[in-house]
Amino acid sequence: MAESTENQFETGTVVYDPASDSVGEYRGTVGPYALLRPVGGGREWEARPESLRPATPGERLSAGVRAANSRSSQHSPEPPAPVRDCAACADLAGLRDDARARHDGSAETDADVLLRRHQLRYHAPLLGLRESALVPDAPAGAEYETACTECPAGSGARRHPADVEAWRHGHTRETGHARYRRTVADYAVYESQVSVP
Ligand SMILES: [Zn+2]
Ligand SMILES: [Zn+2]
């Protein structure tokens, strides 16, 4: 299977290097070595040119997926940002900031989860997941509700998340019930999709 080792691959060809069991982009030669770079960028390494072969489609794909994953994991700690003019976003981001300020990690995670859930439900179009003309109805504000899942009790719709939390705290103290369903609602305006000439 030995072939000529000189300029065996074009620059940018994705090749498999058995010595490092890695897939990389062929960058050229340095002396007797081939220079490879991780797919998606990173530190280059030297390989024996005669041992390289073109990567299979499966190897190229998994190297690309790894590169994409490492890119996105660099960004994943980024918490969701509140959407402008949305009262629910502002409240939930406020809860999260309060929790962070008092180093309450689990409350911070809770607020993040609520914020993500709320945004997925109400802002998916604004966040680019789908085309639509849904916008928050800022003057209407938001509503919060917590319902016990161990009995029929519930907070009812409240204007501020702290009121809901106070109800929940009291209910847990009185009954020992610990499981709740929490919802955040806001009001939205669907602007008519009239095309502008
Ligand atoms: Zn919102
Ligand atoms: Zn209960």
Short mmCIF file of C-alpha atoms and ligand atoms in Angstrom, two decimals:
data_model
loop_
_atom_site.label_atom_id
_atom_site.label_comp_id
_atom_site.label_asym_id
_atom_site.label_seq_id
_atom_site.Cartn_x
_atom_site.Cartn_y
_atom_site.Cartn_z
CA MET A 1 0.00 0.00 0.00
CA ALA A 2 3.07 2.28 0.07
CA GLU A 3 2.74 5.31 -2.15
CA SER A 4 4.82 8.37 -2.84
CA THR A 5 5.03 10.51 0.27
CA GLU A 6 5.77 13.77 -1.50
CA ASN A 7 2.78 16.16 -1.60
CA GLN A 8 0.48 13.24 -1.17
CA PHE A 9 -2.45 15.36 -0.08
CA GLU A 10 -3.75 18.73 -0.99
CA THR A 11 -3.79 21.33 1.78
CA GLY A 12 -7.07 21.12 3.67
CA THR A 13 -7.61 17.42 2.97
CA VAL A 14 -8.94 15.69 6.07
CA VAL A 15 -6.69 12.73 6.84
CA TYR A 16 -6.42 10.01 9.46
CA ASP A 17 -3.21 9.75 11.49
CA PRO A 18 -2.90 6.27 13.06
CA ALA A 19 -0.05 7.30 15.38
CA SER A 20 -2.29 9.73 17.28
CA ASP A 21 -5.52 7.97 16.31
CA SER A 22 -6.80 11.38 15.22
CA VAL A 23 -8.29 13.04 12.22
CA GLY A 24 -6.79 16.32 11.05
CA GLU A 25 -6.53 18.73 8.17
CA TYR A 26 -3.41 18.34 6.10
CA ARG A 27 -1.48 21.65 6.22
CA GLY A 28 1.66 20.74 4.28
CA THR A 29 5.07 19.36 5.20
CA VAL A 30 7.76 20.40 7.64
CA GLY A 31 10.98 18.59 6.75
CA PRO A 32 10.13 14.90 6.70
CA TYR A 33 6.85 15.39 8.55
CA ALA A 34 3.33 16.20 7.55
CA LEU A 35 1.72 19.01 9.49
CA LEU A 36 -1.85 18.32 10.62
CA ARG A 37 -4.34 20.60 12.36
CA PRO A 38 -7.43 19.55 14.32
CA VAL A 39 -10.66 19.96 12.35
CA GLY A 40 -12.13 23.29 13.39
CA GLY A 41 -8.77 24.67 14.50
CA GLY A 42 -6.35 24.13 17.33
CA ARG A 43 -2.72 23.20 17.87
CA GLU A 44 -1.03 21.59 14.86
CA TRP A 45 0.90 18.36 15.17
CA GLU A 46 3.46 16.49 13.07
CA ALA A 47 2.77 13.09 11.58
CA ARG A 48 4.56 10.59 9.41
CA PRO A 49 3.31 11.30 5.90
CA GLU A 50 3.54 7.70 4.72
CA SER A 51 1.18 6.53 7.47
CA LEU A 52 -1.61 8.98 6.59
CA ARG A 53 -4.67 8.12 4.60
CA PRO A 54 -7.73 10.15 3.68
CA ALA A 55 -10.29 10.11 6.48
CA THR A 56 -13.45 8.10 5.87
CA PRO A 57 -16.73 10.04 5.69
CA GLY A 58 -17.58 8.72 9.18
CA GLU A 59 -14.27 9.92 10.62
CA ARG A 60 -14.70 13.33 8.99
CA LEU A 61 -18.20 13.60 10.40
CA SER A 62 -17.26 12.68 13.96
CA ALA A 63 -14.28 15.06 13.88
CA GLY A 64 -16.65 17.81 12.73
CA VAL A 65 -19.14 16.99 15.45
CA ARG A 66 -16.39 17.05 18.08
CA ALA A 67 -15.24 20.43 16.79
CA ALA A 68 -18.79 21.77 16.93
CA ASN A 69 -19.28 20.39 20.45
CA SER A 70 -16.10 21.95 21.74
CA ARG A 71 -17.14 25.26 20.19
CA SER A 72 -20.58 25.15 21.79
CA SER A 73 -19.31 23.94 25.18
CA GLN A 74 -17.15 27.05 25.28
CA HIS A 75 -20.35 29.08 25.14
CA SER A 76 -22.70 26.96 27.21
CA PRO A 77 -22.02 28.64 30.60
CA GLU A 78 -23.60 31.74 29.12
CA PRO A 79 -26.95 32.19 30.87
CA PRO A 80 -30.01 33.18 28.84
CA ALA A 81 -30.30 36.94 28.44
CA PRO A 82 -33.63 38.63 29.16
CA VAL A 83 -35.59 39.74 26.13
CA ARG A 84 -36.09 43.50 26.02
CA ASP A 85 -39.47 44.82 27.17
CA CYS A 86 -40.56 41.46 28.56
CA ALA A 87 -41.63 41.73 32.21
CA ALA A 88 -41.34 37.99 32.82
CA CYS A 89 -37.78 37.91 31.49
CA ALA A 90 -36.85 40.89 33.64
CA ASP A 91 -38.37 39.34 36.77
CA LEU A 92 -36.75 35.96 36.24
CA ALA A 93 -33.38 37.50 35.41
CA GLY A 94 -33.78 39.56 38.60
CA LEU A 95 -34.45 36.41 40.63
CA ARG A 96 -31.38 34.81 39.13
CA ASP A 97 -29.21 37.83 39.88
CA ASP A 98 -30.47 37.90 43.48
CA ALA A 99 -29.71 34.19 43.86
CA ARG A 100 -26.25 34.66 42.42
CA ALA A 101 -25.60 37.61 44.71
CA ARG A 102 -26.35 35.48 47.78
CA HIS A 103 -24.43 32.51 46.29
CA ASP A 104 -27.53 30.31 46.21
CA GLY A 105 -26.53 28.05 43.33
CA SER A 106 -29.68 25.95 43.27
CA ALA A 107 -31.97 28.98 43.24
CA GLU A 108 -29.83 30.42 40.45
CA THR A 109 -30.24 27.22 38.44
CA ASP A 110 -33.98 27.25 39.14
CA ALA A 111 -34.30 30.79 37.82
CA ASP A 112 -32.23 29.90 34.76
CA VAL A 113 -34.43 26.90 34.04
CA LEU A 114 -37.59 28.99 34.40
CA LEU A 115 -36.11 31.68 32.19
CA ARG A 116 -35.10 29.20 29.50
CA ARG A 117 -38.50 27.52 29.63
CA HIS A 118 -40.29 30.85 29.45
CA GLN A 119 -38.11 32.00 26.54
CA LEU A 120 -38.58 28.77 24.63
CA ARG A 121 -42.31 29.09 25.03
CA TYR A 122 -42.76 32.81 24.43
CA HIS A 123 -39.70 34.06 22.61
CA ALA A 124 -38.68 31.21 20.32
CA PRO A 125 -39.56 33.36 17.30
CA LEU A 126 -37.63 36.38 18.60
CA LEU A 127 -34.65 34.22 19.44
CA GLY A 128 -34.53 33.06 15.84
CA LEU A 129 -35.94 29.57 16.20
CA ARG A 130 -38.90 30.33 13.98
CA GLU A 131 -40.20 33.21 11.91
CA SER A 132 -43.11 35.02 13.47
CA ALA A 133 -44.28 38.40 14.60
CA LEU A 134 -44.83 37.57 18.26
CA VAL A 135 -43.74 40.36 20.59
CA PRO A 136 -44.16 40.67 24.37
CA ASP A 137 -47.02 42.92 25.44
CA ALA A 138 -44.93 45.01 27.81
CA PRO A 139 -47.72 46.94 29.59
CA ALA A 140 -49.58 43.71 30.44
CA GLY A 141 -46.62 42.36 32.41
CA ALA A 142 -46.30 38.76 33.45
CA GLU A 143 -48.03 36.32 35.79
CA TYR A 144 -46.63 33.66 38.06
CA GLU A 145 -48.30 30.67 39.55
CA THR A 146 -47.27 27.71 41.64
CA ALA A 147 -49.49 24.72 42.27
CA CYS A 148 -48.82 21.99 44.78
CA THR A 149 -48.75 18.60 43.07
CA GLU A 150 -49.36 16.75 46.35
CA CYS A 151 -52.70 18.45 47.07
CA PRO A 152 -55.10 20.76 45.22
CA ALA A 153 -53.68 23.96 46.75
CA GLY A 154 -52.24 26.65 44.53
CA SER A 155 -51.01 30.22 44.74
CA GLY A 156 -53.26 31.52 41.99
CA ALA A 157 -51.88 33.91 39.43
CA ARG A 158 -49.65 36.57 41.01
CA ARG A 159 -47.94 39.61 39.64
CA HIS A 160 -44.61 39.05 41.30
CA PRO A 161 -42.57 35.86 41.62
CA ALA A 162 -41.71 36.72 45.23
CA ASP A 163 -45.42 36.47 46.16
CA VAL A 164 -45.56 33.00 44.66
CA GLU A 165 -42.41 32.00 46.47
CA ALA A 166 -43.83 33.31 49.76
CA TRP A 167 -46.99 31.24 49.24
CA ARG A 168 -44.93 28.17 48.42
CA HIS A 169 -42.75 28.62 51.46
CA GLY A 170 -45.80 28.91 53.71
CA HIS A 171 -47.49 25.90 52.16
CA THR A 172 -44.40 23.76 52.58
CA ARG A 173 -44.07 24.85 56.20
CA GLU A 174 -47.71 24.03 56.96
CA THR A 175 -48.00 20.75 55.08
CA GLY A 176 -44.51 19.46 54.37
CA HIS A 177 -45.45 19.25 50.69
CA ALA A 178 -42.37 19.64 48.53
CA ARG A 179 -43.49 19.17 44.92
CA TYR A 180 -44.80 22.07 42.89
CA ARG A 181 -45.65 22.93 39.34
CA ARG A 182 -44.46 26.41 38.52
CA THR A 183 -45.60 28.44 35.55
CA VAL A 184 -44.75 31.81 34.13
CA ALA A 185 -47.11 33.44 31.70
CA ASP A 186 -46.88 36.64 29.80
CA TYR A 187 -49.09 38.38 27.33
CA ALA A 188 -48.07 38.73 23.72
CA VAL A 189 -49.23 40.69 20.76
CA TYR A 190 -49.31 38.99 17.40
CA GLU A 191 -48.62 41.72 14.91
CA SER A 192 -50.34 41.16 11.62
CA GLN A 193 -48.04 39.92 8.92
CA VAL A 194 -48.84 42.50 6.29
CA SER A 195 -46.13 42.62 3.69
CA VAL A 196 -44.75 46.08 3.07
CA PRO A 197 -44.71 47.04 -0.60
ZN ZN B 1 -39.65 36.96 28.31
ZN ZN B 2 -49.95 20.75 49.05
#
